[in-house]
PDB file of C-alpha atoms in Angstrom:
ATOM      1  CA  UNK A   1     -50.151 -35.514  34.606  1.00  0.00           C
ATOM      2  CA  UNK A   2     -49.230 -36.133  31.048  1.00  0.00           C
ATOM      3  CA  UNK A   3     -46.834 -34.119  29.275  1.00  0.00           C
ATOM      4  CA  UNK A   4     -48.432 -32.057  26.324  1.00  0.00           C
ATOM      5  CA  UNK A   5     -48.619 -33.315  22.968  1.00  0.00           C
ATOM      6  CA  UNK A   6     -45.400 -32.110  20.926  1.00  0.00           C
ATOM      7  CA  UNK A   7     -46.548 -30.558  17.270  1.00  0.00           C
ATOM      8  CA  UNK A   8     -44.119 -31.501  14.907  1.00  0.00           C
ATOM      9  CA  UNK A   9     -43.100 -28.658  12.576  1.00  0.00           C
ATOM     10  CA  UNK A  10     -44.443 -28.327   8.705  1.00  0.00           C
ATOM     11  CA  UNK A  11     -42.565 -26.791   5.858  1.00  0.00           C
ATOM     12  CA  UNK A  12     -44.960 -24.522   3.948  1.00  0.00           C
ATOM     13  CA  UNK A  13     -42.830 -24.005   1.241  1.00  0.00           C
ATOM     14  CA  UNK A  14     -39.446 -23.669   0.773  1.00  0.00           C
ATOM     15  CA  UNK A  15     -36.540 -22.239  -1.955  1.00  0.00           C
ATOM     16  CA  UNK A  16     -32.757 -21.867  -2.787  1.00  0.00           C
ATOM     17  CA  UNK A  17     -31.953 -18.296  -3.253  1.00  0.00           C
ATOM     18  CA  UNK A  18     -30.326 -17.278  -6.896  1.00  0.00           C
ATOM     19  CA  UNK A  19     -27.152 -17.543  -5.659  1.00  0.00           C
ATOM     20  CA  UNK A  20     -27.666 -21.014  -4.007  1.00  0.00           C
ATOM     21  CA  UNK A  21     -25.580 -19.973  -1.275  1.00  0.00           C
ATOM     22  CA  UNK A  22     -29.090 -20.074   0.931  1.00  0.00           C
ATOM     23  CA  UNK A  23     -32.327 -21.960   1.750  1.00  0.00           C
ATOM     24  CA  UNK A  24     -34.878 -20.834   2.731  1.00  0.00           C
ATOM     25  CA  UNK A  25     -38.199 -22.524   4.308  1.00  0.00           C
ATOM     26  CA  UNK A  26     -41.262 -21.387   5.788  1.00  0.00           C
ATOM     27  CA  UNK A  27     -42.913 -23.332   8.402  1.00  0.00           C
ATOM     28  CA  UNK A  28     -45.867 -23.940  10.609  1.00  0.00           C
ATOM     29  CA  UNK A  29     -44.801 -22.342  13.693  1.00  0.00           C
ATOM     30  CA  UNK A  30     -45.072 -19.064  10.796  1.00  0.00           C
ATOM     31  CA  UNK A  31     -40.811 -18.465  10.878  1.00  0.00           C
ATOM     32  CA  UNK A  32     -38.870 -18.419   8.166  1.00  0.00           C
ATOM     33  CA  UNK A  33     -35.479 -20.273   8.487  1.00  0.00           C
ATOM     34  CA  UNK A  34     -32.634 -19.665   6.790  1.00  0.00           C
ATOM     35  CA  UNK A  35     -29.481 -21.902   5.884  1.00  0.00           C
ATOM     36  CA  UNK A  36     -26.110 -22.067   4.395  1.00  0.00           C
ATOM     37  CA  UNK A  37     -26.533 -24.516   1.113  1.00  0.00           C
ATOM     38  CA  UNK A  38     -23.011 -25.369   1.595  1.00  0.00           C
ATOM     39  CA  UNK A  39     -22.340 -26.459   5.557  1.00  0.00           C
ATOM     40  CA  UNK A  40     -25.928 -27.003   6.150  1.00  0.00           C
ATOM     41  CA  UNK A  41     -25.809 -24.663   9.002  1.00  0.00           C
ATOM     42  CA  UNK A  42     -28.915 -22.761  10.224  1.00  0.00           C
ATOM     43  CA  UNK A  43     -27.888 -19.329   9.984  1.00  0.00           C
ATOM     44  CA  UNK A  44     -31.290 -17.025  10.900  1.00  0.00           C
ATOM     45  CA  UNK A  45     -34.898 -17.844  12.124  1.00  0.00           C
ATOM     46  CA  UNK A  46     -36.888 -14.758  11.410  1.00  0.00           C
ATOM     47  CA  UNK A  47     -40.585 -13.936  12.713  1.00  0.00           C
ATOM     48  CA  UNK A  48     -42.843 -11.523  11.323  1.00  0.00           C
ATOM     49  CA  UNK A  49     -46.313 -13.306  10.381  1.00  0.00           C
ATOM     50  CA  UNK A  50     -48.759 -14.231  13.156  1.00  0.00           C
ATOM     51  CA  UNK A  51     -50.496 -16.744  11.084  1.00  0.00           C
ATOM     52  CA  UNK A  52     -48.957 -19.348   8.436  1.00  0.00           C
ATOM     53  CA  UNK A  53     -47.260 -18.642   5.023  1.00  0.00           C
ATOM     54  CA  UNK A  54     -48.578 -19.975   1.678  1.00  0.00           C
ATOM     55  CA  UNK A  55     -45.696 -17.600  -0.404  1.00  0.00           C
ATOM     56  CA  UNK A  56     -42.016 -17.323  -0.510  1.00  0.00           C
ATOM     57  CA  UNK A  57     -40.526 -16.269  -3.207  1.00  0.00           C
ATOM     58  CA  UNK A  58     -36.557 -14.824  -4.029  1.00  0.00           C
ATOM     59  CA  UNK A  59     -36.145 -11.527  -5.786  1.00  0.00           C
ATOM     60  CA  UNK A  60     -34.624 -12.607  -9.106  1.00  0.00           C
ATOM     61  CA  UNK A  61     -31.897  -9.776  -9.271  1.00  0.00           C
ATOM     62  CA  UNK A  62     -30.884  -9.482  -5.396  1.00  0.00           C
ATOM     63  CA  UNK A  63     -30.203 -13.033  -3.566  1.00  0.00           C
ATOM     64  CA  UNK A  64     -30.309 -11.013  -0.329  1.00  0.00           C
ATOM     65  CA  UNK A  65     -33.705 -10.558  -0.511  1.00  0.00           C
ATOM     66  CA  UNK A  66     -37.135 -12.741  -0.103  1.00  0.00           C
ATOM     67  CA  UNK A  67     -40.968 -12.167   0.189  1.00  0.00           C
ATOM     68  CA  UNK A  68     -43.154 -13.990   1.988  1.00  0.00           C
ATOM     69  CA  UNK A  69     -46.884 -13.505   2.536  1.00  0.00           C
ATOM     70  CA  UNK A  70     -49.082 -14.823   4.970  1.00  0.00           C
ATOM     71  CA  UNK A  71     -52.479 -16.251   6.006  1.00  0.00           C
ATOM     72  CA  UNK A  72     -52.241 -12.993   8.656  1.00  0.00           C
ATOM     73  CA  UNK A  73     -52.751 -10.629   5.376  1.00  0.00           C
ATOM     74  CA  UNK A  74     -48.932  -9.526   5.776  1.00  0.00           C
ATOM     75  CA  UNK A  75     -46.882  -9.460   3.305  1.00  0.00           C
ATOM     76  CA  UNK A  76     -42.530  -9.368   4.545  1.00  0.00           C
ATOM     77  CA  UNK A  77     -39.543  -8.121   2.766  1.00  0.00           C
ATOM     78  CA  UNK A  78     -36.760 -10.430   4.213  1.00  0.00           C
ATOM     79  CA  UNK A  79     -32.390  -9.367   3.896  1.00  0.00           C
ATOM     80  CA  UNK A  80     -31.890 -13.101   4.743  1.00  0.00           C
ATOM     81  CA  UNK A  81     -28.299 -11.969   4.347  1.00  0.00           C
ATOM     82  CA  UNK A  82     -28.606  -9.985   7.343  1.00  0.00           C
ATOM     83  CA  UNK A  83     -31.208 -11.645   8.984  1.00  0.00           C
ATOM     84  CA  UNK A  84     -34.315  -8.764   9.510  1.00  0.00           C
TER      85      UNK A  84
END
């Protein structure tokens, strides 16, 4: 028996937070990662849309928060500083 096909991963869309201490991408398997700009390090993966993403955007005036809205008709309120 073969071994199933591996689907590689797609970034939807991705942005730096307004503090540029974070990125923050959105990908095909529909979870949002989050990463420290300065080590690199992958600090949260956070799930809450069952289908893909086509928004993310940082709130201008608060770099702990993001929105993201889906394919699934959802639309998230992320504390990517805190990770939920």
């Amino acid at each position: 028996a073969r071994a199933p096909k591996k689907i590689p991963l797609v970034v939807n869309v991705a942005e730096w937070t307004n503090d540029d201490r974070q990125i923050l991408a959105m990908y095909s398997d529909k979870a949002l990662r989050v990463w420290d700009a300065c080590t690199g390090a992958l600090t949260w993966v956070l799930r809450g849309h069952e289908s893909e993403t086509f928004v993310l955007q940082c709130f201008p005036l608060d770099p702990r928060l993001a929105l993201t809205a889906g394919y699934d008709g959802r639309v998230n309120l992320w504390d990517v500083q805190q990770g939920k």
